[in-house]
Coordinates of N, CA and C in Angstrom, one line a residue:
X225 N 112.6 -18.2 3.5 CA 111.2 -18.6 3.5 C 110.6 -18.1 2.2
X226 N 110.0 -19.1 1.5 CA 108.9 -18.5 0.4 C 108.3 -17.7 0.7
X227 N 107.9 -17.1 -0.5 CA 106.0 -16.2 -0.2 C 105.8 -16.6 -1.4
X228 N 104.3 -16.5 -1.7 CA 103.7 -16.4 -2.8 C 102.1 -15.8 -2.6
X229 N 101.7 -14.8 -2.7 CA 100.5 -14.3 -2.8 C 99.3 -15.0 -3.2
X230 N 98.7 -15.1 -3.0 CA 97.3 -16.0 -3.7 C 95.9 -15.0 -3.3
X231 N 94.8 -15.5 -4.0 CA 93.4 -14.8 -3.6 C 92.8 -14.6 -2.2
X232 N 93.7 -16.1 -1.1 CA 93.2 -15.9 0.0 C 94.1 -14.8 1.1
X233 N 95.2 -15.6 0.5 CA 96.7 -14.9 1.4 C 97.8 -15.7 0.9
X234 N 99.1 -15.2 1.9 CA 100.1 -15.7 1.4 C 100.2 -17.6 1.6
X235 N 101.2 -18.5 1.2 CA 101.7 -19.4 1.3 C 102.7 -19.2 2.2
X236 N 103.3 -20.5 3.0 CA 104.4 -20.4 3.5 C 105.4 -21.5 2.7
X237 N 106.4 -21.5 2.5 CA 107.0 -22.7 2.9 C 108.4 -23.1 3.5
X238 N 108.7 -23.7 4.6 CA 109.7 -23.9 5.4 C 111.4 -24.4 4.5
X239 N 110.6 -25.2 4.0 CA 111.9 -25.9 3.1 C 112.3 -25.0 1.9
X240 N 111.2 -24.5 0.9 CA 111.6 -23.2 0.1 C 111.1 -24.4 -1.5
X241 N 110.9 -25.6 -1.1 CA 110.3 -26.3 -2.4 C 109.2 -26.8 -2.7
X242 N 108.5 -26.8 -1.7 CA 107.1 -26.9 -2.0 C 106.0 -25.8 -1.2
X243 N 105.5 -25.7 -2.1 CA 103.9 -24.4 -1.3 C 103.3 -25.1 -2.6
X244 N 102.1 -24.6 -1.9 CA 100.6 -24.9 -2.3 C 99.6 -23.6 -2.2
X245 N 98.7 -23.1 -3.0 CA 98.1 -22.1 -3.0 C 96.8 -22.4 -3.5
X246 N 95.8 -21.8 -2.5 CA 94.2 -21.8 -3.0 C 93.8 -20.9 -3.2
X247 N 92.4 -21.3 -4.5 CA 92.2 -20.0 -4.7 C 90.4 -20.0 -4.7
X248 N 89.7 -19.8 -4.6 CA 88.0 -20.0 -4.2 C 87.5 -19.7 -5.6
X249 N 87.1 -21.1 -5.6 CA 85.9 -20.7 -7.2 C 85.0 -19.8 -7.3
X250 N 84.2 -19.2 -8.2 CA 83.9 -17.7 -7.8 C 82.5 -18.3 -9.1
X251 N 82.5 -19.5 -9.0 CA 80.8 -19.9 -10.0 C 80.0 -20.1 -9.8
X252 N 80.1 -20.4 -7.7 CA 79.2 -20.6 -7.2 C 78.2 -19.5 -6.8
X253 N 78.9 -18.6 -6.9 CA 78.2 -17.5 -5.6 C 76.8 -17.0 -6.5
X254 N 76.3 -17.4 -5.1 CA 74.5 -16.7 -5.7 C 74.6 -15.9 -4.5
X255 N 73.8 -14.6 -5.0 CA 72.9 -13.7 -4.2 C 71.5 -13.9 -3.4
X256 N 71.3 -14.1 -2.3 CA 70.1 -14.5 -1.4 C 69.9 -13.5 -0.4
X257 N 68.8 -13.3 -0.5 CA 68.2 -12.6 1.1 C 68.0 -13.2 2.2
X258 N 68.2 -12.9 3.2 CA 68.6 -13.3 4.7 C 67.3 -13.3 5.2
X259 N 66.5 -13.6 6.5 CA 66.1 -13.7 6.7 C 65.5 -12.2 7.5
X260 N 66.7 -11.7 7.7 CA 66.8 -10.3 8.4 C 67.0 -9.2 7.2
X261 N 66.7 -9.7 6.0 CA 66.9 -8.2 5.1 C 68.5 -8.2 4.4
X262 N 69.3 -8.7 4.8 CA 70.9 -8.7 4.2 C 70.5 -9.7 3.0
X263 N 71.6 -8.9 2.2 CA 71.6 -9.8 1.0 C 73.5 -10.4 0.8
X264 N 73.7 -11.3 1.0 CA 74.5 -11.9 0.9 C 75.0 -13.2 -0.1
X265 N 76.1 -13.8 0.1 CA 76.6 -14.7 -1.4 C 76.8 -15.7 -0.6
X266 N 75.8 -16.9 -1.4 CA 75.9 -18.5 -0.7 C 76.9 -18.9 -1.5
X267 N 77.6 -19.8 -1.4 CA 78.3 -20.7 -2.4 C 78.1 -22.2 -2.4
X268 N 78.5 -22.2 -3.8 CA 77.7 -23.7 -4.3 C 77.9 -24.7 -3.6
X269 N 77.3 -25.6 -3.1 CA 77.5 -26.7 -2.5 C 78.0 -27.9 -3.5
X270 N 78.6 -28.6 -3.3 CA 78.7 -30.0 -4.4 C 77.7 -31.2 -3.4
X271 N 77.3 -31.9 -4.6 CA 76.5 -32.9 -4.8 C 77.3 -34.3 -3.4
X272 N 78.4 -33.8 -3.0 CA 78.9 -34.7 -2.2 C 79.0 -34.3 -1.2
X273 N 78.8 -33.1 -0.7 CA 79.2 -32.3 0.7 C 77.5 -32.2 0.9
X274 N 76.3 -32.3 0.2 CA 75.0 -32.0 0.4 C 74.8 -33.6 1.3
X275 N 75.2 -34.2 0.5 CA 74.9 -35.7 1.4 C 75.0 -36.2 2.8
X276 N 76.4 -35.6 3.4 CA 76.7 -36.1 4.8 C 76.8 -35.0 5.4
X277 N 77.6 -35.3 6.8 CA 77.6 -34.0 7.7 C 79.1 -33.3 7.0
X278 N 79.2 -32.1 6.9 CA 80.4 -31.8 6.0 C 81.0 -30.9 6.7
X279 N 80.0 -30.0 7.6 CA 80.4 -28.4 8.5 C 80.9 -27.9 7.5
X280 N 80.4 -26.8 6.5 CA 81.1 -26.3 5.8 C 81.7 -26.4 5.0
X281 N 82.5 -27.6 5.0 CA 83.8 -27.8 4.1 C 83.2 -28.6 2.7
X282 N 84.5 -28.4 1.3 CA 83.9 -28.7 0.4 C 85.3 -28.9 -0.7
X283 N 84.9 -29.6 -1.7 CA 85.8 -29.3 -2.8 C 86.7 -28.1 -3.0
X284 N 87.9 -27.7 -2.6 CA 88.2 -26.5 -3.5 C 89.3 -26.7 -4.5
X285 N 89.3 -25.7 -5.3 CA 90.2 -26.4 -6.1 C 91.8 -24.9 -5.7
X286 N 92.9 -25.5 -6.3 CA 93.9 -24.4 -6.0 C 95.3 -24.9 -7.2
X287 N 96.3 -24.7 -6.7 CA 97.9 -25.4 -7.7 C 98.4 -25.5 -6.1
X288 N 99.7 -26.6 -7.1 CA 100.9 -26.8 -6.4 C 101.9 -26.2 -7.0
X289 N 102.4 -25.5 -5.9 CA 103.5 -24.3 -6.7 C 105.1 -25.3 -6.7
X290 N 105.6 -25.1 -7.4 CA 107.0 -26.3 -7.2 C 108.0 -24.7 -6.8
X291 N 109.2 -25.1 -7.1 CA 110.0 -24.5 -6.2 C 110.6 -23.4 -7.2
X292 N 110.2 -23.8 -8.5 CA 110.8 -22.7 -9.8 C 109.1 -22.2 -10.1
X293 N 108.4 -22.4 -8.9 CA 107.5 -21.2 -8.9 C 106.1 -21.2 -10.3
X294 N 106.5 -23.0 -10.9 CA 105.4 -23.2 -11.5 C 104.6 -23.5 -11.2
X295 N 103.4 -23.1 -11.4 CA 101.6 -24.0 -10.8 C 101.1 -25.0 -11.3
X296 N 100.4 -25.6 -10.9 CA 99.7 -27.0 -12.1 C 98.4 -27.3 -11.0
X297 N 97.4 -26.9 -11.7 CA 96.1 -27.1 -10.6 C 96.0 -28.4 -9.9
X298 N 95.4 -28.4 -9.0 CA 94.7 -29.4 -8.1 C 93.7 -29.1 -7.4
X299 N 93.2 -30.2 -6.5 CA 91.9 -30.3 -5.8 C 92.5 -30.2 -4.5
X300 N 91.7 -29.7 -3.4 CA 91.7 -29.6 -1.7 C 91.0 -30.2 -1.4
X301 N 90.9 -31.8 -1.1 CA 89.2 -32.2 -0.8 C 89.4 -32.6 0.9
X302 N 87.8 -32.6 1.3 CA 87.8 -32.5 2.7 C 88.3 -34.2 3.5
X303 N 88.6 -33.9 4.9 CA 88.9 -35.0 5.2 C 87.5 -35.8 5.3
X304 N 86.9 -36.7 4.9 CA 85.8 -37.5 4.9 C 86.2 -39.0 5.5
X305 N 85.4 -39.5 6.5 CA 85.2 -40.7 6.2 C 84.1 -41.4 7.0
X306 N 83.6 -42.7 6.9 CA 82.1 -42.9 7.7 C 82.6 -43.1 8.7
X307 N 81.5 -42.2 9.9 CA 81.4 -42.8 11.5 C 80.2 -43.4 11.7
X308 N 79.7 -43.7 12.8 CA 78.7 -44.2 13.5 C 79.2 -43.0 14.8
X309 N 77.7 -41.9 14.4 CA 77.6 -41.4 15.9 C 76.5 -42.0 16.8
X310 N 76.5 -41.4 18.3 CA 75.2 -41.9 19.1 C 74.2 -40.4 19.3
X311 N 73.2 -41.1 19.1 CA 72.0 -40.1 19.0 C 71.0 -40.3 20.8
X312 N 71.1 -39.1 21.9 CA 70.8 -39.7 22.8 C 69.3 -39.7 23.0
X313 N 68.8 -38.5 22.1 CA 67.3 -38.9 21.7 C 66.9 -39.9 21.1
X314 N 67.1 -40.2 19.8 CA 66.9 -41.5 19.1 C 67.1 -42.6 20.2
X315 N 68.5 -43.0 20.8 CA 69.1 -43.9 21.4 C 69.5 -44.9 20.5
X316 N 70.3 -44.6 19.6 CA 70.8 -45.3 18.7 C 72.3 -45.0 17.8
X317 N 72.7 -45.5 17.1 CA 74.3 -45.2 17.0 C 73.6 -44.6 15.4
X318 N 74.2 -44.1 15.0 CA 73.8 -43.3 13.4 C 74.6 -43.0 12.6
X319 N 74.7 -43.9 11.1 CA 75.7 -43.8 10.1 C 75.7 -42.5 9.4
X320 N 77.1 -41.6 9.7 CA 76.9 -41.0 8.9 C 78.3 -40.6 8.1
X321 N 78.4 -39.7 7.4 CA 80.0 -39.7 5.8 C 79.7 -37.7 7.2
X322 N 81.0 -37.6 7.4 CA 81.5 -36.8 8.1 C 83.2 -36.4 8.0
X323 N 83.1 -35.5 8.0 CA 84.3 -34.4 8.5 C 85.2 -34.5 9.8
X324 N 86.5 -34.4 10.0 CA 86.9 -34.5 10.9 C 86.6 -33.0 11.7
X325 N 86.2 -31.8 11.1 CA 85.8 -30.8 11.6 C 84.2 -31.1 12.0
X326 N 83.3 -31.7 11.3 CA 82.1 -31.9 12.0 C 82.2 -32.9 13.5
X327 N 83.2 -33.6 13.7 CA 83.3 -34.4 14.8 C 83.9 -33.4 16.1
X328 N 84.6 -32.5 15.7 CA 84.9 -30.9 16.6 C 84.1 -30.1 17.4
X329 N 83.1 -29.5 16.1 CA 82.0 -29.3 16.2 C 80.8 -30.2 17.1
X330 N 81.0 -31.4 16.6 CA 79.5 -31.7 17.3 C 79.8 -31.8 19.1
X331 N 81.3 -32.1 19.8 CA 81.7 -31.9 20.6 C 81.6 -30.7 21.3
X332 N 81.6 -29.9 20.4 CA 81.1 -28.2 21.2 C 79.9 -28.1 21.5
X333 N 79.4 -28.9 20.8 CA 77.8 -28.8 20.8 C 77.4 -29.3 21.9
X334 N 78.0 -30.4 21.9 CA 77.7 -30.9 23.2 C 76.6 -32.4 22.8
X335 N 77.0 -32.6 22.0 CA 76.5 -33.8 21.1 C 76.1 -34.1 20.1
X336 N 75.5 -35.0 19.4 CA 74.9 -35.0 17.8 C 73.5 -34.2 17.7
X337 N 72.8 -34.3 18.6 CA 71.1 -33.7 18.6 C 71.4 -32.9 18.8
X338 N 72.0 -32.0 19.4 CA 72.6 -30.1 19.5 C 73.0 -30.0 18.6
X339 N 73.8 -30.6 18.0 CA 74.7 -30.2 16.4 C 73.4 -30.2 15.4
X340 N 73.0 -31.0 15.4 CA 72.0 -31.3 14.3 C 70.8 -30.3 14.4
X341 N 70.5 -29.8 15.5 CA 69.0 -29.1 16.0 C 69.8 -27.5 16.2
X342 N 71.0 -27.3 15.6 CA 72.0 -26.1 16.1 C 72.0 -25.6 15.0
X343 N 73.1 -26.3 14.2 CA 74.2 -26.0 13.3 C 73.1 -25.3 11.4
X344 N 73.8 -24.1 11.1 CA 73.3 -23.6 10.1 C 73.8 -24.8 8.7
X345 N 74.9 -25.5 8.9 CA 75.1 -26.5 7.7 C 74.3 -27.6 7.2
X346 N 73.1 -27.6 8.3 CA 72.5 -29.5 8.0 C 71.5 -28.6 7.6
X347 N 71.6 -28.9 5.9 CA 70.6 -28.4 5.0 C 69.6 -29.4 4.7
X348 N 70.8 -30.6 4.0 CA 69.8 -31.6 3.2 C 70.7 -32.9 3.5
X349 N 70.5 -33.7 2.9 CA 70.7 -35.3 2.5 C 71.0 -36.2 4.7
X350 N 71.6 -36.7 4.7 CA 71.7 -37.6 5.7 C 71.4 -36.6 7.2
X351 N 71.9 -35.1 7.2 CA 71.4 -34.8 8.6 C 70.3 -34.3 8.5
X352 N 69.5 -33.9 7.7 CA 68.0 -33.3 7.3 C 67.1 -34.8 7.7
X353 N 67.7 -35.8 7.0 CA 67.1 -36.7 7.8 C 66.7 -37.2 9.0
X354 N 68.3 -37.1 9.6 CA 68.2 -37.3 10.8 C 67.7 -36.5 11.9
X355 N 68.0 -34.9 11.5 CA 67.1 -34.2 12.2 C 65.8 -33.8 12.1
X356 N 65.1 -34.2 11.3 CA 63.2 -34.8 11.0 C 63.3 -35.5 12.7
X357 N 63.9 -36.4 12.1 CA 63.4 -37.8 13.2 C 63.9 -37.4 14.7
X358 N 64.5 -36.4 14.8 CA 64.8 -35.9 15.9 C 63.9 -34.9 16.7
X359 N 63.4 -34.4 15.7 CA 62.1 -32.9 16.0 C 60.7 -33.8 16.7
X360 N 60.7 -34.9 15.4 CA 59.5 -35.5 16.0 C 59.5 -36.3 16.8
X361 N 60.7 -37.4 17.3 CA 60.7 -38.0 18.8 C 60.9 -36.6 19.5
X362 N 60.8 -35.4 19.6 CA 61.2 -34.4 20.7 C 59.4 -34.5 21.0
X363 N 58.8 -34.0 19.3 CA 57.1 -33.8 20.2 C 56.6 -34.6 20.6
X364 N 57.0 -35.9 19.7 CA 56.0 -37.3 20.8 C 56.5 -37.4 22.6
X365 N 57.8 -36.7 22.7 CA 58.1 -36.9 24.4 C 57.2 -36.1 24.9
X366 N 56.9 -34.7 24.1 CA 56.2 -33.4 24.5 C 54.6 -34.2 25.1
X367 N 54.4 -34.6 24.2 CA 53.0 -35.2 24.1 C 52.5 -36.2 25.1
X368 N 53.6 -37.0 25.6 CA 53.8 -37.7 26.7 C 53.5 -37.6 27.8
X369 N 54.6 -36.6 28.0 CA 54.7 -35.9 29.4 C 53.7 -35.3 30.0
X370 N 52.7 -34.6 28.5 CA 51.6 -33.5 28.7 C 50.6 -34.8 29.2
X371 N 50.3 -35.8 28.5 CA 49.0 -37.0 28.9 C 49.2 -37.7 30.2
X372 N 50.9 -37.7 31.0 CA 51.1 -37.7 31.8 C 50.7 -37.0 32.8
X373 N 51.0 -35.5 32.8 CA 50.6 -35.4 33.9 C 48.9 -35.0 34.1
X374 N 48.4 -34.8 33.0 CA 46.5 -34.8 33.1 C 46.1 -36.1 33.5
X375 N 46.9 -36.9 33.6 CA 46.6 -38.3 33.9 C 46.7 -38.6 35.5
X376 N 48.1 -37.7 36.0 CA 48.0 -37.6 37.4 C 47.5 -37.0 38.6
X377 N 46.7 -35.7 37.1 CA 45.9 -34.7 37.9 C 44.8 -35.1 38.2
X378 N 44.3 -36.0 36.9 CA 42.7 -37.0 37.0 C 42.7 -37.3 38.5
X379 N 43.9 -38.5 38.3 CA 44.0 -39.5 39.5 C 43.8 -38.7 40.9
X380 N 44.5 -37.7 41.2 CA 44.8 -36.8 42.4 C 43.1 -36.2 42.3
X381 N 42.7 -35.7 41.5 CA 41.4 -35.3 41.6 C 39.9 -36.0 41.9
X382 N 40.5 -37.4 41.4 CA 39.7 -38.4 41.7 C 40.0 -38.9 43.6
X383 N 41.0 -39.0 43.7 CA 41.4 -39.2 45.3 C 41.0 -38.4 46.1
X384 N 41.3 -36.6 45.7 CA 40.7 -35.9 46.6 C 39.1 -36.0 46.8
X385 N 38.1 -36.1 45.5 CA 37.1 -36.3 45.9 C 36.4 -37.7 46.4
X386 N 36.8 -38.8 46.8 CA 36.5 -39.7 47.4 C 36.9 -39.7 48.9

């Protein structure tokens, strides 16, 4: 069995002729303050993983090690491709460029409007959207329910006094 050390950990490889090794770009990392006082390192997001649901995942780059143990860089890119999820708030099916780990995820969630109204990844582009429109069909229900029942208390208060 191979080894080959890398930044994250070792490689394996079964056959002894191919491994692959990643290694984490290090030009993203900004310094940010937390909410709670920690100061911690974001890493850069690409212009393609900001757009859809991505959970996380993103470009990395690494080598393919051949079997005489030379490298020659490459890309790790995420698995991506369009779904149509269902939104049971909305009540509609919703296009979106997703991960086969976001589809995992939203399952734990226990649906798309958990995932979306949950998940620390839906920053910007397609679920920032979607979850706007999610917050505010939540208050117009709020709003509803509230005219509802002053409406039933009218009624009941009007019946008691007649």
């Amino acid at each position: 069995m191979l080894r080959k050390a890398t930044s994250i950990g070792f490689v394996f490889s079964r056959s002894g002729k191919h491994a692959a090794s990643v290694t984490v770009p290090s030009f993203g990392l900004l310094s940010q303050e937390c909410s709670h006082g920690h100061v911690g390192a974001v890493r850069h997001r690409s212009n393609r993983s900001k757009r859809g649901l991505y959970d996380g995942k993103d470009i990395r780059s690494g080598n393919n090690v051949s079997f005489s143990m030379k490298s020659t860089k490459r890309k790790f890119k995420p698995n991506v491709f369009t779904k149509k999820v269902y939104s049971e708030i909305l009540d509609e099916m919703i296009k979106f460029h997703l991960t086969t780990s976001t589809l995992r995820s939203i399952d734990n969630a226990g649906g798309l409007d958990n995932y979306l109204l949950t998940s620390k990844h839906v920053a910007s582009g397609e679920g920032l959207v979607v979850k706007k429109r999610i917050v505010s069909r939540l208050k117009l229900n709020e709003k509803l329910e509230k005219w509802k029942l002053e409406d039933t208390e009218s009624v009941e208060s009007r019946e008691q006094s007649n």
